[in-house]
Coordinates of C-alpha atoms in Angstrom, one line a residue:
Chain A
M1 CA 28.6 15.9 -4.8
A2 CA 26.5 12.9 -5.3
T3 CA 27.2 11.7 -1.8
L4 CA 26.3 15.2 -0.4
L5 CA 22.9 15.1 -2.3
L6 CA 22.0 11.5 -1.6
T7 CA 23.0 11.2 2.1
P8 CA 20.2 13.1 3.7
P9 CA 17.3 11.6 1.7
L10 CA 18.8 8.1 1.9
A11 CA 19.5 8.5 5.6
W12 CA 15.8 9.5 6.0
F13 CA 14.6 6.4 4.2
V14 CA 17.0 3.9 5.6
L15 CA 17.1 5.2 9.2
I16 CA 13.4 5.9 9.5
Y17 CA 11.3 4.2 6.9
L18 CA 13.3 0.9 6.4
A19 CA 14.1 0.8 10.1
S20 CA 10.4 1.1 10.8
L21 CA 9.6 -1.8 8.5
V22 CA 12.3 -3.8 10.2
V23 CA 10.9 -3.0 13.7
L24 CA 7.5 -3.9 12.5
L25 CA 8.8 -7.3 11.3
I26 CA 10.6 -7.8 14.6
T27 CA 7.6 -6.7 16.6
A28 CA 5.5 -9.5 15.0
F29 CA 7.8 -11.9 16.8
W30 CA 7.5 -10.2 20.2
E31 CA 4.6 -10.4 22.7
T32 CA 2.8 -8.3 25.1
N33 CA 2.6 -9.0 28.8
S34 CA -1.1 -10.0 29.3
F35 CA -1.3 -8.3 32.7
T36 CA 0.5 -5.0 32.0
G37 CA 0.0 -4.7 28.3
N38 CA 3.6 -3.8 27.9
L39 CA 5.7 -5.0 25.0
V40 CA 8.0 -7.8 26.0
H41 CA 11.1 -8.4 23.9
T42 CA 11.0 -12.2 24.0
W43 CA 11.0 -14.1 20.8
T44 CA 7.9 -16.0 20.0
L45 CA 6.1 -17.4 17.0
S46 CA 2.8 -17.2 18.9
N47 CA 1.4 -14.2 16.9
L48 CA 2.0 -15.9 13.6
T49 CA 0.7 -19.3 14.8
E50 CA -2.3 -17.6 16.3
I51 CA -3.1 -16.0 12.9
V52 CA -2.6 -19.2 10.8
T53 CA -4.5 -21.5 13.2
T54 CA -7.4 -19.3 14.2
S55 CA -10.2 -19.8 11.7
A56 CA -11.6 -16.3 12.3
Y57 CA -8.3 -14.8 11.3
L58 CA -8.0 -17.0 8.2
Q59 CA -11.5 -16.0 7.3
V60 CA -10.5 -12.3 7.6
I61 CA -7.5 -13.0 5.3
V62 CA -9.7 -14.8 2.7
R63 CA -12.4 -12.0 3.0
T64 CA -9.8 -9.3 2.5
V65 CA -8.0 -10.9 -0.5
G66 CA -11.4 -11.7 -2.0
M67 CA -12.5 -8.1 -1.6
A68 CA -9.2 -6.8 -3.0
A69 CA -9.6 -9.1 -6.0
A70 CA -13.2 -8.2 -6.6
V71 CA -12.5 -4.5 -6.4
T72 CA -9.6 -4.9 -8.8
V73 CA -11.6 -6.7 -11.4
V74 CA -14.6 -4.4 -11.2
D75 CA -12.4 -1.3 -11.4
L76 CA -10.6 -2.8 -14.4
V77 CA -13.9 -3.4 -16.2
I78 CA -15.0 0.1 -15.5
A79 CA -11.6 1.7 -16.3
I80 CA -10.7 0.0 -19.6
P81 CA -13.5 1.4 -21.8
F82 CA -13.1 4.8 -20.1
A83 CA -9.3 4.8 -20.6
Y84 CA -9.7 3.6 -24.1
Y85 CA -12.0 6.5 -25.0
L86 CA -9.7 8.9 -23.3
A87 CA -6.6 7.6 -25.1
R88 CA -7.8 6.8 -28.6
V89 CA -11.2 8.4 -29.3
A90 CA -11.4 11.7 -27.5
S91 CA -10.2 14.9 -29.1
R92 CA -7.3 16.6 -27.5
R93 CA -9.4 19.1 -25.5
T94 CA -11.8 16.4 -24.3
R95 CA -8.9 14.3 -23.3
T96 CA -7.4 17.0 -21.1
F97 CA -10.8 17.6 -19.6
L98 CA -11.4 14.0 -18.9
Y99 CA -7.9 13.5 -17.6
V100 CA -8.3 16.3 -15.0
A101 CA -11.8 15.1 -14.3
T102 CA -10.3 11.7 -13.3
L103 CA -7.6 13.2 -11.2
L104 CA -9.7 15.5 -9.2
P105 CA -11.7 12.8 -7.4
L106 CA -8.4 11.0 -6.9
W107 CA -7.1 13.9 -4.9
A108 CA -10.3 15.0 -3.3
S109 CA -10.3 14.1 0.4
Y110 CA -10.2 10.4 1.1
L111 CA -12.5 10.6 4.1
A112 CA -14.9 12.6 2.1
K113 CA -15.1 9.9 -0.5
V114 CA -15.8 7.2 2.1
Y115 CA -18.3 9.4 4.0
A116 CA -20.2 10.3 0.7
W117 CA -21.3 6.6 0.5
Q118 CA -22.6 6.8 4.0
L119 CA -24.8 9.6 2.9
V120 CA -25.9 7.6 -0.2
F121 CA -26.6 4.3 1.7
T122 CA -28.0 5.5 4.9
R123 CA -31.6 4.6 5.5
D124 CA -33.1 7.9 4.6
G125 CA -30.4 8.5 2.0
V126 CA -30.3 9.2 -1.7
L127 CA -30.4 5.6 -2.7
N128 CA -33.6 4.7 -0.9
W129 CA -35.2 7.9 -1.9
S130 CA -34.5 7.1 -5.6
L131 CA -35.6 3.5 -5.2
A132 CA -38.8 4.7 -3.7
K133 CA -39.4 7.0 -6.7
V134 CA -39.4 3.9 -8.9
A135 CA -41.5 1.9 -6.4
L136 CA -38.6 -0.2 -5.3
G137 CA -36.6 -0.8 -2.1
P138 CA -35.8 0.1 0.5
L139 CA -32.3 -1.4 0.2
N140 CA -30.3 -1.0 3.4
L141 CA -26.7 -1.4 2.2
I142 CA -25.2 0.6 5.1
D143 CA -23.3 -1.6 7.6
T144 CA -22.8 -4.3 5.0
N145 CA -19.9 -5.6 2.9
W146 CA -21.7 -4.4 -0.2
A147 CA -21.4 -0.8 1.0
V148 CA -17.7 -1.4 1.7
F149 CA -17.2 -3.0 -1.7
I150 CA -18.9 -0.2 -3.7
A151 CA -17.0 2.4 -1.7
F152 CA -13.7 0.7 -2.4
C153 CA -14.5 0.4 -6.1
Y154 CA -15.3 4.1 -6.1
I155 CA -12.3 5.4 -4.1
W156 CA -9.6 3.4 -6.0
L157 CA -11.1 3.7 -9.5
P158 CA -9.0 6.7 -10.6
Y159 CA -5.9 4.8 -9.5
M160 CA -6.8 2.2 -12.1
I161 CA -7.9 4.6 -14.9
I162 CA -4.7 6.7 -15.0
P163 CA -2.1 3.9 -15.5
V164 CA -4.4 2.0 -18.0
Y165 CA -4.8 5.2 -19.9
A166 CA -1.1 5.9 -19.9
A167 CA -0.5 2.4 -21.3
L168 CA -3.2 2.6 -24.0
D169 CA -1.9 6.0 -24.9
R170 CA 1.6 4.6 -25.6
I171 CA 0.4 2.0 -28.1
P172 CA 1.3 3.2 -31.6
G173 CA -1.8 3.5 -33.9
S174 CA 0.1 1.5 -36.5
M175 CA -0.2 -1.6 -34.4
I176 CA -4.0 -1.4 -34.4
E177 CA -4.1 -0.7 -38.1
A178 CA -1.8 -3.7 -38.7
S179 CA -4.2 -5.9 -36.8
Q180 CA -7.1 -4.6 -38.8
D181 CA -5.3 -5.0 -42.1
L182 CA -4.7 -8.6 -41.1
G183 CA -8.5 -9.0 -40.7
G184 CA -8.7 -8.6 -36.9
R185 CA -12.1 -7.3 -35.9
T186 CA -12.8 -5.1 -33.0
W187 CA -13.0 -7.9 -30.4
R188 CA -10.0 -9.8 -31.8
T189 CA -7.9 -6.6 -32.0
T190 CA -8.8 -5.7 -28.5
R191 CA -8.1 -9.2 -27.1
S192 CA -4.9 -9.9 -29.1
V193 CA -3.3 -6.5 -29.5
L194 CA -4.7 -3.8 -27.2
L195 CA -5.0 -5.8 -24.0
P196 CA -1.6 -7.5 -24.1
L197 CA 0.1 -4.1 -24.9
A198 CA -1.9 -2.4 -22.1
L199 CA -0.9 -5.1 -19.6
P200 CA 1.8 -3.1 -17.9
G201 CA -0.7 -0.4 -17.2
I202 CA -3.3 -2.9 -16.0
V203 CA -0.8 -4.5 -13.7
A204 CA 0.3 -1.1 -12.4
G205 CA -3.3 -0.1 -11.7
S206 CA -4.1 -3.4 -10.1
I207 CA -1.1 -3.0 -7.8
F208 CA -2.7 0.1 -6.4
T209 CA -6.3 -1.1 -6.2
F210 CA -5.2 -4.4 -4.7
S211 CA -2.7 -2.9 -2.2
L212 CA -4.9 0.0 -1.1
T213 CA -7.8 -2.4 -0.5
L214 CA -5.7 -4.8 1.4
G215 CA -4.5 -2.2 3.9
D216 CA -7.6 -0.1 4.4
Y217 CA -9.4 -0.1 7.8
I218 CA -11.2 3.2 7.7
T219 CA -13.7 2.3 5.0
P220 CA -14.9 -1.0 6.7
E221 CA -15.0 0.9 10.0
L222 CA -17.3 3.6 8.7
L223 CA -19.4 1.7 6.2
G224 CA -19.2 -1.9 7.2
G225 CA -21.1 -4.0 9.8
T226 CA -20.2 -6.7 12.2
N227 CA -19.2 -8.9 9.3
S228 CA -16.8 -6.3 7.8
V229 CA -13.6 -7.3 9.6
F230 CA -10.6 -7.1 7.3
I231 CA -6.8 -7.4 7.6
G232 CA -6.5 -3.7 8.2
S233 CA -9.3 -3.8 10.8
V234 CA -7.5 -6.5 12.8
A235 CA -4.3 -4.6 12.7
Y236 CA -6.0 -1.4 13.7
T237 CA -8.0 -3.0 16.6
S238 CA -4.9 -4.8 17.9
F239 CA -3.1 -1.4 17.9
L240 CA -6.0 0.2 19.8
S241 CA -6.1 -2.6 22.3
N242 CA -2.3 -2.3 22.8
N243 CA -1.5 -5.7 21.2
V244 CA 0.8 -4.3 18.6
P245 CA 2.7 -7.6 18.0
L246 CA -0.5 -9.3 16.8
G247 CA -1.3 -6.3 14.6
A248 CA 2.3 -6.4 13.3
A249 CA 1.9 -10.1 12.5
M250 CA -1.3 -9.3 10.7
A251 CA 0.2 -6.5 8.8
L252 CA 2.9 -8.9 7.4
V253 CA 0.1 -10.7 5.5
P254 CA -0.5 -7.9 3.0
V255 CA 3.3 -7.4 2.7
V256 CA 3.7 -11.0 1.8
I257 CA 0.8 -10.9 -0.6
M258 CA 2.0 -7.7 -2.3
V259 CA 5.5 -9.0 -2.7
G260 CA 4.1 -12.2 -4.2
Y261 CA 1.9 -10.1 -6.4
L262 CA 4.8 -8.0 -7.6
L263 CA 7.0 -11.1 -8.2
G264 CA 4.1 -12.8 -10.1
A265 CA 3.6 -9.7 -12.2
R266 CA 7.3 -9.7 -13.0
A267 CA 7.3 -13.4 -13.8
I268 CA 4.6 -13.0 -16.5
G269 CA 6.6 -10.2 -18.0
A270 CA 4.3 -7.4 -17.1
F271 CA 7.1 -5.0 -16.4
E272 CA 9.1 -5.6 -19.6
E273 CA 7.1 -3.2 -21.6
L274 CA 7.6 -0.3 -19.1
Chain B
M1 CA -11.5 1.0 -35.7
E2 CA -14.6 1.9 -33.7
S3 CA -18.0 1.6 -35.4
P4 CA -20.5 4.4 -34.7
G5 CA -22.4 2.1 -32.4
L6 CA -19.3 1.3 -30.4
R7 CA -18.3 5.0 -30.2
L8 CA -21.8 5.9 -28.9
A9 CA -21.5 3.1 -26.3
L10 CA -18.1 4.3 -25.2
R11 CA -19.4 7.9 -24.9
I12 CA -22.3 6.8 -22.7
W13 CA -19.9 4.8 -20.6
V14 CA -17.7 7.8 -20.1
V15 CA -20.6 10.0 -19.0
L16 CA -21.7 7.3 -16.6
V17 CA -18.2 7.0 -15.1
L18 CA -18.0 10.7 -14.7
L19 CA -21.3 10.8 -12.9
F20 CA -20.1 8.0 -10.7
L21 CA -16.9 9.9 -9.9
F22 CA -18.5 13.2 -9.1
L23 CA -22.0 12.7 -7.8
P24 CA -20.9 11.4 -4.3
I25 CA -18.6 14.4 -3.8
A26 CA -21.3 16.8 -5.0
L27 CA -23.7 15.2 -2.5
I28 CA -21.4 16.0 0.5
V29 CA -21.1 19.6 -0.7
L30 CA -24.9 19.8 -1.0
Y31 CA -25.4 18.4 2.5
A32 CA -23.0 20.9 3.9
F33 CA -25.6 23.6 3.1
D34 CA -28.6 21.6 4.5
P35 CA -30.2 23.3 7.6
A36 CA -31.5 20.0 9.0
T37 CA -29.7 18.3 11.9
I38 CA -30.3 14.8 10.7
E39 CA -29.1 13.7 7.4
S40 CA -31.9 12.6 5.1
W41 CA -32.5 13.1 1.4
P42 CA -33.7 15.5 0.0
I43 CA -32.1 18.3 1.8
Q44 CA -34.4 20.9 3.6
G45 CA -33.0 24.1 2.2
L46 CA -29.8 26.0 1.9
T47 CA -27.9 27.7 4.8
L48 CA -24.3 28.6 5.7
H49 CA -25.1 27.9 9.4
W50 CA -22.9 24.8 9.6
F51 CA -19.9 26.6 8.2
S52 CA -20.3 29.2 10.9
V53 CA -20.6 26.4 13.5
A54 CA -17.4 24.8 12.2
W55 CA -15.6 28.2 12.2
H56 CA -16.4 28.8 15.8
D57 CA -15.6 25.3 17.0
Q58 CA -12.4 25.5 19.0
Q59 CA -11.6 21.8 18.4
V60 CA -12.0 22.2 14.6
R61 CA -9.8 25.3 14.7
T62 CA -7.0 23.6 16.6
A63 CA -7.2 20.6 14.4
F64 CA -7.1 22.8 11.3
L65 CA -4.1 24.7 12.5
L66 CA -2.3 21.5 13.3
S67 CA -3.0 20.1 9.9
V68 CA -1.7 23.2 8.1
K69 CA 1.4 23.2 10.3
V70 CA 2.1 19.5 9.6
A71 CA 1.4 19.9 5.9
L72 CA 3.8 22.9 5.6
L73 CA 6.6 21.2 7.5
A74 CA 6.2 17.9 5.7
T75 CA 6.2 19.8 2.4
G76 CA 9.3 21.6 3.4
V77 CA 11.2 18.4 4.2
A78 CA 9.8 16.8 1.0
L79 CA 11.0 19.7 -1.1
V80 CA 14.6 19.5 0.2
L81 CA 15.0 15.7 0.2
G82 CA 12.9 15.0 -2.9
S83 CA 14.7 17.5 -5.1
A84 CA 18.1 16.5 -3.8
V85 CA 17.5 12.8 -4.6
A86 CA 15.9 13.7 -8.0
Y87 CA 18.9 15.8 -9.0
A88 CA 21.4 13.2 -7.9
L89 CA 19.6 10.4 -9.8
Y90 CA 19.5 12.6 -12.9
K91 CA 23.1 13.8 -12.8
F92 CA 25.0 10.7 -11.6
T93 CA 24.9 7.1 -12.6
F94 CA 25.8 4.7 -9.8
F95 CA 25.0 1.2 -8.5
G96 CA 21.6 0.9 -7.0
R97 CA 20.0 3.8 -8.8
D98 CA 16.8 1.9 -9.6
G99 CA 16.6 0.6 -6.1
I100 CA 16.4 4.2 -4.8
S101 CA 13.4 5.1 -7.0
F102 CA 11.7 1.9 -5.9
L103 CA 12.4 2.8 -2.2
L104 CA 10.9 6.2 -2.6
V105 CA 7.6 4.8 -4.1
L106 CA 7.3 2.1 -1.4
P107 CA 5.5 4.3 1.2
I108 CA 2.6 5.1 -1.3
A109 CA 2.6 1.6 -2.9
L110 CA 2.5 -0.4 0.3
P111 CA -0.9 -0.4 2.2
G112 CA -1.0 2.6 4.5
I113 CA -1.6 0.6 7.6
I114 CA 1.8 -1.0 7.2
T115 CA 3.6 2.4 7.0
G116 CA 1.5 3.6 10.0
L117 CA 2.0 0.6 12.2
A118 CA 5.6 0.4 11.2
L119 CA 6.3 4.0 12.2
N120 CA 4.3 3.5 15.4
S121 CA 6.4 0.5 16.4
F122 CA 9.5 2.4 15.5
F123 CA 8.6 5.3 17.7
T124 CA 7.8 3.0 20.5
F125 CA 11.0 1.1 20.0
T126 CA 13.2 4.2 20.0
N127 CA 11.2 5.8 22.9
I128 CA 10.2 8.8 20.8
E129 CA 7.0 10.4 22.2
L130 CA 4.3 10.9 19.6
S131 CA 4.0 14.6 18.8
L132 CA 3.7 17.1 16.0
W133 CA 7.1 15.9 14.8
T134 CA 6.2 12.3 14.5
I135 CA 3.2 13.2 12.3
V136 CA 5.5 15.3 10.2
I137 CA 8.0 12.5 9.9
G138 CA 5.3 10.1 8.7
H139 CA 3.9 12.6 6.2
A140 CA 7.3 13.7 4.8
T141 CA 8.1 10.0 4.1
F142 CA 5.3 9.6 1.6
C143 CA 5.4 13.3 0.3
I144 CA 9.1 13.0 -0.8
V145 CA 8.0 10.9 -3.8
M146 CA 5.6 13.7 -5.0
V147 CA 8.4 16.2 -5.3
F148 CA 10.9 13.6 -6.6
N149 CA 8.5 12.5 -9.4
N150 CA 7.8 16.0 -10.6
V151 CA 11.4 17.2 -10.5
I152 CA 13.0 14.2 -12.1
A153 CA 10.4 14.2 -14.9
R154 CA 11.2 17.8 -15.6
L155 CA 15.0 17.3 -15.4
R156 CA 14.7 14.4 -17.9
R157 CA 12.8 16.6 -20.3
M158 CA 15.3 19.4 -20.1
P159 CA 17.7 19.5 -23.0
R160 CA 21.3 18.8 -21.9
S161 CA 22.4 21.4 -24.5
L162 CA 21.1 24.2 -22.1
A163 CA 23.6 23.4 -19.4
E164 CA 26.3 22.8 -22.0
A165 CA 25.6 26.2 -23.6
S166 CA 25.8 27.8 -20.2
A167 CA 29.2 26.1 -19.6
D168 CA 30.4 27.1 -23.0
L169 CA 29.6 30.7 -22.2
G170 CA 31.9 30.5 -19.2
A171 CA 29.4 29.9 -16.4
R172 CA 30.8 28.0 -13.4
G173 CA 29.0 24.9 -12.2
W174 CA 27.0 26.7 -9.5
Q175 CA 26.1 29.5 -11.9
T176 CA 24.6 27.0 -14.3
Q177 CA 22.7 25.4 -11.5
L178 CA 21.4 28.7 -10.2
Y179 CA 20.5 30.4 -13.5
I180 CA 19.7 27.5 -15.8
T181 CA 18.7 24.4 -13.9
L182 CA 16.8 26.0 -11.0
P183 CA 14.5 28.2 -13.2
S184 CA 13.8 25.2 -15.4
V185 CA 12.6 23.1 -12.6
A186 CA 11.0 25.9 -10.6
T187 CA 7.4 25.1 -11.7
A188 CA 8.0 21.3 -11.1
L189 CA 9.2 22.2 -7.6
I190 CA 6.1 24.3 -7.0
S191 CA 3.7 21.7 -8.3
G192 CA 5.5 19.0 -6.3
A193 CA 5.1 21.1 -3.2
L194 CA 1.4 21.7 -3.8
L195 CA 0.8 18.0 -4.3
A196 CA 2.8 17.2 -1.1
F197 CA 0.7 19.7 0.8
A198 CA -2.6 18.3 -0.5
L199 CA -1.5 14.7 0.3
S200 CA -0.4 15.6 3.8
F201 CA -3.4 17.8 4.6
D202 CA -5.8 14.9 3.8
E203 CA -3.9 12.0 5.2
V204 CA -5.5 9.9 7.9
I205 CA -4.6 6.2 7.6
V206 CA -1.0 6.7 8.7
T207 CA -1.7 9.7 10.9
V208 CA -3.9 7.6 13.2
F209 CA -0.7 5.8 14.2
T210 CA 1.7 8.7 14.5
S211 CA -0.4 11.4 16.2
G212 CA -0.7 10.5 19.8
A213 CA -3.3 12.6 21.6
Q214 CA -3.4 15.4 19.0
N215 CA -6.0 15.7 16.3
T216 CA -5.3 16.7 12.8
L217 CA -8.4 17.8 10.8
P218 CA -8.8 14.4 9.1
I219 CA -8.5 12.7 12.5
W220 CA -11.1 14.9 14.0
I221 CA -13.4 14.0 11.0
F222 CA -12.7 10.3 11.4
G223 CA -13.5 10.5 15.1
A224 CA -16.8 12.3 14.5
L225 CA -17.8 9.9 11.7
R226 CA -17.0 6.9 13.9
L227 CA -19.2 8.2 16.7
G228 CA -21.8 9.5 14.3
Q229 CA -21.7 12.8 16.1
Q230 CA -21.8 16.4 14.9
L231 CA -22.5 15.2 11.4
P232 CA -23.9 18.4 9.9
E233 CA -20.8 20.2 11.1
V234 CA -18.7 17.4 9.6
N235 CA -20.3 18.0 6.2
A236 CA -19.1 21.6 6.3
V237 CA -15.6 20.7 7.5
V238 CA -15.3 17.9 4.9
T239 CA -16.4 20.4 2.2
I240 CA -13.6 22.7 3.3
V241 CA -11.1 19.8 3.2
I242 CA -12.2 18.9 -0.3
C243 CA -11.6 22.4 -1.4
L244 CA -8.2 22.6 0.3
T245 CA -7.0 19.4 -1.4
I246 CA -8.5 20.1 -4.8
I247 CA -7.3 23.7 -5.1
P248 CA -3.6 23.0 -4.7
V249 CA -4.0 20.1 -7.2
L250 CA -5.7 22.4 -9.8
L251 CA -3.0 24.9 -9.3
A252 CA -0.3 22.3 -9.8
A253 CA -2.0 21.1 -12.9
R254 CA -2.2 24.6 -14.2
I255 CA 1.5 25.4 -13.4
A256 CA 3.2 22.2 -14.5
G257 CA 0.6 20.5 -16.7
A258 CA -2.1 17.9 -16.1
S259 CA 0.3 14.9 -16.2
S260 CA 2.3 16.3 -13.2
V261 CA -0.6 15.5 -10.9
A262 CA -1.0 11.8 -11.8
R263 CA -0.4 10.4 -8.4
T264 CA 0.1 6.8 -9.6
A265 CA 1.1 6.4 -13.2
R266 CA 4.6 7.8 -13.2
A267 CA 5.3 6.6 -9.7
T268 CA 4.7 3.0 -10.7
V269 CA 6.5 3.3 -14.0
T270 CA 9.5 4.6 -12.1
A271 CA 9.1 1.8 -9.5
A272 CA 8.8 -1.0 -12.0

């Protein structure tokens, strides 16, 4: 019975998904014929060496990781007070309302969320109109990394709020009372009790904000400028220009980073509380 | 533990975050009704003209139909495979159980470009022509986890005594499955299906790599946005897509409870 139930889904995942990941890995060690553009199945390290020796590519990696880290930190700062209010202050009704209010933008069309910022940042957009009202601006953020950064923070914010809320919600009230009985003030209780106990949720949320930013090419493409080349953009452009092996090699970078991130999170014990 | 001042500050913060979350989406919806052909703020008036333009646009229609077809097929595959694996993990203990739930979450936890590029390389490698079916395969792969999450959460909450009572009353195994287990997980199946539909209908990052020459609706939108063409029409189409992703999610939340639509939390908890 178990075999009957498990064979089709596992076959799907192993024969298609895992097989695809393996092919991606292998493709990174192949090359394309520079005349025909066809994939040539000869083993080469040239894609990987090209990435680690070309300063432009290294810059792209540093830029992407920096962006992912910045987005994660900002989302965390926005999410923690919000999730705290949701989990520990709001009444039951308000909590349900706020919870659904967080989830709706998470599900609302991804492209819509990117595009919305184009409408905000464009030269005659809402931002410059509002700035003009208070005699400021214009501030032309469109086609800059600032636009990309703000849009990333916006798009992935609900992915941070939900797990942080779930973690804060699980902390027994008695823990906080105990901290207060022992003389812990708000800040001390937050730092020494709440945050450590919420760590699994924070890590879970950051896995999403970090990973989703690492692999996005659409937001930079639509909102960024000439300087907005990210790991995803390189992989996407290589794919468009028929140089899949280089794209595959580039795509391995986020895989390595994410695996390192997950192992690091495990090493500091972030998963033990889950 | 919160002083009144802190409470007030938190409340203000919550309102600001809500505005941040909703204003940009509201902005698109407003622009969709703007009669102007260039996009500048404030909007010039209100009209349904661009919805009519979108409705009569053959490209948009074809793309819309393809998106619906793909979403229905992917949801179907996800329903069968997702519920099968959820039931198996609930019912049986075996070596590698945790590995399976980790594997299911991987497609939504790894950056989309990896899944997309990987599937594309796979189809090239196996000489499979890109078609409707390759899009469905890609979508189903990350939709399975939606059904799986919902069904397994429901199964775990179901008291074991129900199935035991059924057996005590003389029901055979299949009768218990059909009359007890299936009705108990029915709403979880429905909400999982709705979420899978919404996820598939809106997907673009992976679809770019698996669609070949055909356009799904998000691909059509992405193309128009890249070229900066037909933007007023895009506003109308995007508004429709927002509705078509949000309505299934609201329905799912209504049917199976708000926590069933948390795309990330439970998934990561299961994974970790």
